[in-house]
Short mmCIF file of C-alpha atoms in Angstrom, two decimals:
data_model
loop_
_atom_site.label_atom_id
_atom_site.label_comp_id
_atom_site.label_asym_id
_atom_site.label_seq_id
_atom_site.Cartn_x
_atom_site.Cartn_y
_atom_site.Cartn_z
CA UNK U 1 41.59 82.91 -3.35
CA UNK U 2 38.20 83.84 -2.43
CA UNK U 3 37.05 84.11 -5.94
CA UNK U 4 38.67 80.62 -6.90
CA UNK U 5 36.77 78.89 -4.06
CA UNK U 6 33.56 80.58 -5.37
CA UNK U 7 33.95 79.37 -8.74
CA UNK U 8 35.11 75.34 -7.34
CA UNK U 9 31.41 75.63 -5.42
CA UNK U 10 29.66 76.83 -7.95
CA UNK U 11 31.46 73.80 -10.86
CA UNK U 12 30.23 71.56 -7.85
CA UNK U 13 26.92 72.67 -7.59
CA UNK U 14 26.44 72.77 -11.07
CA UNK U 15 27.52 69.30 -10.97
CA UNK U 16 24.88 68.15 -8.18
CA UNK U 17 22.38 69.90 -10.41
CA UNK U 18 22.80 67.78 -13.72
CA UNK U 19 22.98 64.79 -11.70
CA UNK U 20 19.59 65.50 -10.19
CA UNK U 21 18.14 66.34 -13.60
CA UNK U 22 19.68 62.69 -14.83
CA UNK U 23 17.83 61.13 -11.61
CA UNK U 24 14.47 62.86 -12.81
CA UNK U 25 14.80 62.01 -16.31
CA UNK U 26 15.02 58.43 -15.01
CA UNK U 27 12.24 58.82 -13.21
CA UNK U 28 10.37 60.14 -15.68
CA UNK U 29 11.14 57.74 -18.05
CA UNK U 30 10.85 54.23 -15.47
CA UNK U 31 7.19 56.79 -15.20
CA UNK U 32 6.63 56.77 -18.80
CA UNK U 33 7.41 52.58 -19.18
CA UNK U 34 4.73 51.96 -17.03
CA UNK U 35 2.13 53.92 -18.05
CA UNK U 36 2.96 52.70 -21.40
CA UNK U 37 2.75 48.93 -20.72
CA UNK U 38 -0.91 50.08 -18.70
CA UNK U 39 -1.97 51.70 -21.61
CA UNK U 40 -0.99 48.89 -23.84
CA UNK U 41 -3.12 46.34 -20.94
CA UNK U 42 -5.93 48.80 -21.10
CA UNK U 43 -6.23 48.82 -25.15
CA UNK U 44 -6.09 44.72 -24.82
CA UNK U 45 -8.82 44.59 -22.55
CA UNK U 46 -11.90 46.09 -24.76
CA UNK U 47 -10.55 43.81 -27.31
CA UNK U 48 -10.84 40.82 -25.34
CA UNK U 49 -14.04 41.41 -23.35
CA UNK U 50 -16.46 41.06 -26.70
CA UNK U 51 -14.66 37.60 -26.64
CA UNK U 52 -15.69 36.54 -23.57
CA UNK U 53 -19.21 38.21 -23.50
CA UNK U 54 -20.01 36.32 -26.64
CA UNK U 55 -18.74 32.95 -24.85
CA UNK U 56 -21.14 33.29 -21.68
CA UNK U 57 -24.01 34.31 -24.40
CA UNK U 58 -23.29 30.97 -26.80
CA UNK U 59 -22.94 29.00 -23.93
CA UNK U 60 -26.53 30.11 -22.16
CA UNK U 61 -28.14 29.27 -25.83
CA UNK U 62 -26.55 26.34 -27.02
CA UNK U 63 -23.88 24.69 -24.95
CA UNK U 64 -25.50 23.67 -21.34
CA UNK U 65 -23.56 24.07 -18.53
CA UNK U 66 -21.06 21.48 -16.93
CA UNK U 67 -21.63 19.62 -13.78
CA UNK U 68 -18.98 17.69 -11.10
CA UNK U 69 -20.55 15.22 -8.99
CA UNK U 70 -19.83 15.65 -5.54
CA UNK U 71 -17.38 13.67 -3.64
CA UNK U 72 -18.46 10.20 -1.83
CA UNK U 73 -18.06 10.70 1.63
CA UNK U 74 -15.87 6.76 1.65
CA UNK U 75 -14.76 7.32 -2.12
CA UNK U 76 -11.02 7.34 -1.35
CA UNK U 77 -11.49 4.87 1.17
CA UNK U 78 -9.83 2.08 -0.90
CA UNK U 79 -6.39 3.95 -1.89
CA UNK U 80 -5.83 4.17 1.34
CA UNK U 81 -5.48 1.34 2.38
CA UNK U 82 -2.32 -0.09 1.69
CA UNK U 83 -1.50 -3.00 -0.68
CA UNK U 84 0.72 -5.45 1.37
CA UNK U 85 2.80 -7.46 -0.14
CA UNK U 86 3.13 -5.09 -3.89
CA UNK U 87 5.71 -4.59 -5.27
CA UNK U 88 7.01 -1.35 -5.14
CA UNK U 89 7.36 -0.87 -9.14
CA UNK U 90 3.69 -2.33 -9.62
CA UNK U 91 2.51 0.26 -7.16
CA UNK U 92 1.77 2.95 -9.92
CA UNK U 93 0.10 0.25 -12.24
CA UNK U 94 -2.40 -0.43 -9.83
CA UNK U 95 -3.72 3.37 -9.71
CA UNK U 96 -3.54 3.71 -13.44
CA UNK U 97 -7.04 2.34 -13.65
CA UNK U 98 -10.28 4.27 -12.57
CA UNK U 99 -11.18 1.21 -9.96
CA UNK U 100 -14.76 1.71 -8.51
CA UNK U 101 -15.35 0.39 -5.13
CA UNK U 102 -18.89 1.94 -4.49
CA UNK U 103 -19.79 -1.73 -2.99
CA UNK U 104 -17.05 -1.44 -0.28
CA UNK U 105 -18.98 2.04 0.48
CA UNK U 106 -22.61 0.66 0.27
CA UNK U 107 -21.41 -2.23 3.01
CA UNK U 108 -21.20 0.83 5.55
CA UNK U 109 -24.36 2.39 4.86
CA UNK U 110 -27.87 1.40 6.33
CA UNK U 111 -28.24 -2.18 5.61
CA UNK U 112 -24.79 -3.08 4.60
CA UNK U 113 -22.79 -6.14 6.02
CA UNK U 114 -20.12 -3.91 7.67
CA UNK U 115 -22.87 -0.82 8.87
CA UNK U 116 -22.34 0.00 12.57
CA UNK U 117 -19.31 -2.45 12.83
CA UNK U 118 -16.00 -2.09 13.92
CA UNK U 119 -13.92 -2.84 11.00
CA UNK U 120 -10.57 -3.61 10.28
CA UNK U 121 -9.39 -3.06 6.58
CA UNK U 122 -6.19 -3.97 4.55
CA UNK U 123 -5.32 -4.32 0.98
CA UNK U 124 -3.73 -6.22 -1.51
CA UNK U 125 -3.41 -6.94 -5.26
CA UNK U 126 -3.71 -10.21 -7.36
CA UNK U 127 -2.15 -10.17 -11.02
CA UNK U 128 -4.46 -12.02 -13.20
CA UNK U 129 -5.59 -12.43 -16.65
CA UNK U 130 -8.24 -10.37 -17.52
CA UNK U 131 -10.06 -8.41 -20.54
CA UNK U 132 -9.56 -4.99 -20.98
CA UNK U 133 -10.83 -2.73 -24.24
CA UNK U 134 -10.78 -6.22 -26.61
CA UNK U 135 -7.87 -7.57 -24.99
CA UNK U 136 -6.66 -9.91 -22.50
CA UNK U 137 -4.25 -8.30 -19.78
CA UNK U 138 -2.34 -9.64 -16.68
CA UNK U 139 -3.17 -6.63 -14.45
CA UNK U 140 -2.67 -5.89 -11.08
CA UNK U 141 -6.09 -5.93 -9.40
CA UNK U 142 -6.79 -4.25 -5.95
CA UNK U 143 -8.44 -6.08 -3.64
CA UNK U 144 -9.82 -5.03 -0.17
CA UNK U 145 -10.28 -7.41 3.07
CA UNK U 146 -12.46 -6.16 5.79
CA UNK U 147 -12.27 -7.92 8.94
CA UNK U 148 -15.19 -6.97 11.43
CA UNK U 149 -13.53 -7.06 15.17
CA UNK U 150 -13.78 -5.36 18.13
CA UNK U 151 -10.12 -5.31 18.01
CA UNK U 152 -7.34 -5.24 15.67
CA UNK U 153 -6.84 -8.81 14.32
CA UNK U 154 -3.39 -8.79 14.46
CA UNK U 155 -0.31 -6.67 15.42
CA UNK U 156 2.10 -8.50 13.27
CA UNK U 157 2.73 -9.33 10.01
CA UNK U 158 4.13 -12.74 7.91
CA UNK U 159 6.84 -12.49 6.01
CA UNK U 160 7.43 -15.42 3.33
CA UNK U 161 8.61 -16.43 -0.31
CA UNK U 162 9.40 -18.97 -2.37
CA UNK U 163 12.89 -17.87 -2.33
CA UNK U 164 13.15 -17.36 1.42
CA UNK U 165 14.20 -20.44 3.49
CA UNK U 166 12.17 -19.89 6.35
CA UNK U 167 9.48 -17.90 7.53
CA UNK U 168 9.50 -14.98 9.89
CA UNK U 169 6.46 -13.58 11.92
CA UNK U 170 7.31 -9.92 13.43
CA UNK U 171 5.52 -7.14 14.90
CA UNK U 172 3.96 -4.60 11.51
CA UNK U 173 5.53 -1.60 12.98
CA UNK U 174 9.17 -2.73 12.33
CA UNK U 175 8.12 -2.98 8.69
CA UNK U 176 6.49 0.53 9.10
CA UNK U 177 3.10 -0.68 9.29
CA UNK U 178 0.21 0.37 11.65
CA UNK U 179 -3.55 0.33 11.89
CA UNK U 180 -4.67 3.89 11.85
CA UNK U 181 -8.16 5.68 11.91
CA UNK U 182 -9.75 6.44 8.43
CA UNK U 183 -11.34 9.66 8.36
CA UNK U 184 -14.19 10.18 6.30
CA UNK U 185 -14.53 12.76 3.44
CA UNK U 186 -17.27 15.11 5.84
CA UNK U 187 -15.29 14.94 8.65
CA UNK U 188 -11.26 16.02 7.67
CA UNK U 189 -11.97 19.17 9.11
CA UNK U 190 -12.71 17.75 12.70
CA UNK U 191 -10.04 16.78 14.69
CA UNK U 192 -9.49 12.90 15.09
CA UNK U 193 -9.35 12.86 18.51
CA UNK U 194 -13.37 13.89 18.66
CA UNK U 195 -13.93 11.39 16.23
CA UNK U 196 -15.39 7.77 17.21
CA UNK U 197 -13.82 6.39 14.50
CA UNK U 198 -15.12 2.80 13.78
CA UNK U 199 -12.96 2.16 10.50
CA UNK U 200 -9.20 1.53 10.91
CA UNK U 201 -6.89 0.89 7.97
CA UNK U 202 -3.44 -0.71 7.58
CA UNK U 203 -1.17 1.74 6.60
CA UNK U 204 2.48 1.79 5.57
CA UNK U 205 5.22 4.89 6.35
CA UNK U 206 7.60 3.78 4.25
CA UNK U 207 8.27 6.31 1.85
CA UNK U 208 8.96 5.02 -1.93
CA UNK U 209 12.09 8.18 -2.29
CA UNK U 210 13.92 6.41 0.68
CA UNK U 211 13.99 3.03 -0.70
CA UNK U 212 17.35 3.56 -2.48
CA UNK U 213 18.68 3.87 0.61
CA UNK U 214 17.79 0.92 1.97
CA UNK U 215 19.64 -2.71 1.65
CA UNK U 216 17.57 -4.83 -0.97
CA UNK U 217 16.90 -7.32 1.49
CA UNK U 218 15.01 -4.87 3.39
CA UNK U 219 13.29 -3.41 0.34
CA UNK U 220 12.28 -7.52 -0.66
CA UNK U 221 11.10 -8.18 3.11
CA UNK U 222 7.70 -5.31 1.70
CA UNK U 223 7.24 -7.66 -1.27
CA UNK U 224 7.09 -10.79 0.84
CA UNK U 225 4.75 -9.44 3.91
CA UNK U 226 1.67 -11.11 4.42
CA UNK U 227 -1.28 -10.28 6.66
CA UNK U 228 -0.82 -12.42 9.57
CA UNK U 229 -3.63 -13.55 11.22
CA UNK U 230 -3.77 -16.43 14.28
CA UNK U 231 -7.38 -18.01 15.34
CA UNK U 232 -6.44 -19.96 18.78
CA UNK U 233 -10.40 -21.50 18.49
CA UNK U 234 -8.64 -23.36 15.28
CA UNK U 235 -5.94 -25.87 15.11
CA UNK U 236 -3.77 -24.36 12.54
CA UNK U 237 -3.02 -26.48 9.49
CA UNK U 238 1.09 -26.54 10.29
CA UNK U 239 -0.17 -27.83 13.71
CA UNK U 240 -1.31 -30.93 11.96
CA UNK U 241 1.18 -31.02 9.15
CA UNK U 242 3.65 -33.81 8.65
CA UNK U 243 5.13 -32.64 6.32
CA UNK U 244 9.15 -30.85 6.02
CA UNK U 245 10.97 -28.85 3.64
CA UNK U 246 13.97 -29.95 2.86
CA UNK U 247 17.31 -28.04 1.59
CA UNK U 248 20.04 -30.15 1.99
CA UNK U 249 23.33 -28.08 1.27
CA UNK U 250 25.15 -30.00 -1.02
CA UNK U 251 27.88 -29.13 -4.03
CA UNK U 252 27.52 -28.53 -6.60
CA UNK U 253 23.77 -28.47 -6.70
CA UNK U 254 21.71 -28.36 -3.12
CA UNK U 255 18.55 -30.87 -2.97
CA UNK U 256 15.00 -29.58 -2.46
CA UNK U 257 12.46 -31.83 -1.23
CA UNK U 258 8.89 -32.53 0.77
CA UNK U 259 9.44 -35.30 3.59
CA UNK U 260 6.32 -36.85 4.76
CA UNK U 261 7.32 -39.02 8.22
CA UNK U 262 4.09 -40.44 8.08
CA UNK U 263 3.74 -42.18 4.82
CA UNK U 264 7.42 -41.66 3.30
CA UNK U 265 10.14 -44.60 5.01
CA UNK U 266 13.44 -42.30 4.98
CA UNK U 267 15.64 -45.14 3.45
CA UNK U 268 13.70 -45.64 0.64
CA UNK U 269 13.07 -42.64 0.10
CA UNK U 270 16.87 -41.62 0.08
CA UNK U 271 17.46 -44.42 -2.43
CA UNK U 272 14.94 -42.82 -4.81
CA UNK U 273 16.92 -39.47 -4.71
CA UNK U 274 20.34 -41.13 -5.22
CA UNK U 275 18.77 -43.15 -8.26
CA UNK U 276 17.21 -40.06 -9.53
CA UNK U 277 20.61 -38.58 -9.21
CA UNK U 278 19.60 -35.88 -7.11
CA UNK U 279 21.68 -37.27 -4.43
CA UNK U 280 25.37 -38.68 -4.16
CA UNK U 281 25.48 -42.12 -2.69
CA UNK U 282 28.31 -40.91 -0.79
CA UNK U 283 26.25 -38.47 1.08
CA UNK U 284 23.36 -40.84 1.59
CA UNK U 285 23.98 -41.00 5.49
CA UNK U 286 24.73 -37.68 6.11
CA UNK U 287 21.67 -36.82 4.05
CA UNK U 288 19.50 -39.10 6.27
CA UNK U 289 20.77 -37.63 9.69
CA UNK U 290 19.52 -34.22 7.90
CA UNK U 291 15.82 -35.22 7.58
CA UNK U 292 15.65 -36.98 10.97
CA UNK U 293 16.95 -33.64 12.56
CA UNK U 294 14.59 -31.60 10.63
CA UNK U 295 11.65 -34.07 11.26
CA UNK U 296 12.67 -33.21 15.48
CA UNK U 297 12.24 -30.05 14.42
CA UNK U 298 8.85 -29.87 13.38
CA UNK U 299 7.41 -32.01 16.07
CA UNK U 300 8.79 -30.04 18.36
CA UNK U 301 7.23 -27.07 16.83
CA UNK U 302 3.74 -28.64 16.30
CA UNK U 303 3.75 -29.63 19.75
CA UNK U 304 4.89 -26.22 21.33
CA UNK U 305 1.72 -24.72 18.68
CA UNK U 306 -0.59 -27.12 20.57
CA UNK U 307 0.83 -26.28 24.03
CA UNK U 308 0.98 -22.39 23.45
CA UNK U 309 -2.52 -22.54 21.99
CA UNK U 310 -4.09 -24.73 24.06
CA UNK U 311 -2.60 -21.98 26.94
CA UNK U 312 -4.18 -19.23 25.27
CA UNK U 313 -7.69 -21.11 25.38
CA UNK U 314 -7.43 -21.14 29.09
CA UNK U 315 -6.26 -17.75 29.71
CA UNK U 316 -8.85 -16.08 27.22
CA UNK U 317 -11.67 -14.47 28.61
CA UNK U 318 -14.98 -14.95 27.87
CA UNK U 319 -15.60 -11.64 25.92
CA UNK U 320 -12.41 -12.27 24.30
CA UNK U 321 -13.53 -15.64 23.11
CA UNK U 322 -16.75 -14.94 21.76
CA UNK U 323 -15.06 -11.88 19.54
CA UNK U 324 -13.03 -14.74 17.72
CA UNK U 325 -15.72 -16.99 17.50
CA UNK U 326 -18.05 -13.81 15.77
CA UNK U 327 -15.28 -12.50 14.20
CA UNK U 328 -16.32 -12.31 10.16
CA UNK U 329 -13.74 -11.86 6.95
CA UNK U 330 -15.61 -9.73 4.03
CA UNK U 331 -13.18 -9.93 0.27
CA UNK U 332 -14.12 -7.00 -1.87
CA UNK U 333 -12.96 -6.63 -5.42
CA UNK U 334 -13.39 -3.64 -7.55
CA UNK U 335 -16.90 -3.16 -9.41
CA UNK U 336 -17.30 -3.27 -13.02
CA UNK U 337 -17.54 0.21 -15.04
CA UNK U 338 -16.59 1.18 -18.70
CA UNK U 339 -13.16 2.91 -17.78
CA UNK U 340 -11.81 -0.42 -15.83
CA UNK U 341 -10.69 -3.77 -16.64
CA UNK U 342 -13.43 -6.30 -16.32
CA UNK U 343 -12.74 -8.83 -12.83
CA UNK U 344 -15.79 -10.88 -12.25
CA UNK U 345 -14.18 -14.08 -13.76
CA UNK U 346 -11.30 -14.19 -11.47
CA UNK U 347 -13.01 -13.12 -8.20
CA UNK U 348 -11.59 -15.70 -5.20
CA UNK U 349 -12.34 -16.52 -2.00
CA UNK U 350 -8.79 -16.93 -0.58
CA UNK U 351 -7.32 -14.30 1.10
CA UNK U 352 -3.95 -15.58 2.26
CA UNK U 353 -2.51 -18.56 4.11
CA UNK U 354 -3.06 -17.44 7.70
CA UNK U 355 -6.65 -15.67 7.12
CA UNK U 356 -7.57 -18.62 4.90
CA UNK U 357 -11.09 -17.99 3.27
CA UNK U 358 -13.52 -15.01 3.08
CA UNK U 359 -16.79 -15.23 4.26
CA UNK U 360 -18.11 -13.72 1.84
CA UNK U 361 -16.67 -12.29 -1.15
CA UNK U 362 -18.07 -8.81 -3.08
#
């Protein structure tokens, strides 16, 4: 028995032993691999360095050596700012260009219309006609407004359309808007509440991943916004206006029409639509109690404008006042260069319907 047991240990140490002399031969060989593949790095590298010592030599004798400008301390300035009212599938067509808007920079420096100013600054595009490389292009062009304010000119924004009945005026943030401090290039690395910032931008949230989320209605209400801008020191023009839309709901086709109650008499002017066949005769009364309701309707409004504004006047301060009165609209377009569509012949003063008119126009 003693002798059997002896020769079981010594089967299993044998056993032990080969597997131990597998292990090394692994190891040796994982050992071997390696110093292979260095070996193989090493005998590339002579044969590459000749290649690249040659390189640097050509290049100090006949190939002169490659500058980048440095950054302009406003030079993204423009992108971001957002461009209200886009739509969302244009938004990439606008960028595509290499737009230059080194005069919206020079304004701020020494001498500029906007240097030392508190400035307000929002964006938009306007699809025109314009040359491009030997051909004529509608393009999207960016366009910048600058509004000089001690304060932001508005909190809300206008949202309107051809297609939309009426018009809505609601506070920018529910459409993920907000005027926010622009940082300059020099100063990213400072934090922003040490900064005196003196340049706020309108700026949109909304992220273009999450719009397939959203209702299109909602996604629409982006396309229609508007800049919305009130000056209580000037009657507004829908104070004064006399003039109502009108959609009369009617099968099978509804009637669309401008009713002036100062110079149009309703009865004629219901007889012309019937002749015209835009209107049954059979709804000619019906029709007619329509247009007085919605001429109530805008008197009404017009005189609650007057009231409110006339309100305002009286409650404004004096400081308050005189910021309206100085405050100063400044349109900038994109300047001409080789690499961008050519937009001098298409440069405008409007802005929108609520700003009205720039002041001046760059």
């Amino acid at each position: 028995m003693a002798r059997g047991t002896k020769r079981k240990a010594s089967r299993k140490q044998k056993e032990e032993k080969h597997e131990e002399e597998v292990k090394e031969e692994q190891k040796l060989e994982e050992e071997g691999e390696k110093r292979d593949e260095e070996g193989e790095e090493k005998q590339e590298e002579p044969k590459k360095a000749p290649k690249r010592a040659k390189r640097v030599k050509a290049s100090n004798s006949e190939v002169e050596p490659e500058y980048f400008p440095d950054k302009r301390n406003l030079e993204d300035l423009w992108k971001e700012v957002f461009p209200v009212g886009t739509e969302w599938d244009q938004l990439d067509s606008v960028y595509q260009y290499n737009w230059n808007f080194s005069n919206l920079e020079d304004a701020f420096d020494e001498g500029g219309e906007l240097h030392g100013k508190r400035v307000y600054l929002f964006g938009s595009t306007e699809p025109q006609m314009v040359p491009f490389k030997e051909q004529q292009k509608i393009i999207c062009i960016p366009v910048v407004v600058a509004v000089v304010s001690p304060f932001a000119p508005s909190d809300k924004i206008g949202i309107n359309s051809v297609q939309r009945e009426t018009e809505e005026i609601i506070p920018m943030k529910r459409m993920k808007m907000d005027w926010v401090p622009y940082i300059p290039l020099e100063n990213r690395d400072t934090q922003v509440e040490r900064l005196k910032s003196e340049i706020f931008i309108l700026r949109c949230t909304q992220r273009r991943t999450a719009l397939r989320h959203l209702k299109l209605d909602r996604v629409k209400k982006f396309e229609y916004c508007l800049p919305y801008f009130y000056q209580p020191l000037k009657e507004d023009e829908l104070e004064q206006s006399t003039i109502v839309q009108i959609l009369y709901p009617v099968d099978p086709k509804p009637v669309f029409c401008e009713f002036d109650w100062e110079f149009d008499e309703l009865e004629e002017f219901t007889d012309k639509l019937i002749e015209e066949e835009e209107l049954s005769s059979d709804q000619k009364d019906a029709f007619k109690d329509f247009v007085k309701e919605k001429v109530r309707e805008a008197k009404k409004a017009n005189r609650e404008a007057r009231e409110a504004r006339k309100k305002a006047l009286e409650e404004m301060s004096a400081e308050t006042k005189a910021a309206f009165e100085n405050m100063k609209f400044y349109k900038f377009y994109p300047t001409g260069t080789p690499d961008s569509p050519d937009v001098s012949s298409v440069k405008s003063p409007f802005i929108n319907r609520y700003y009205g008119k720039a002041h001046r126009v760059f």
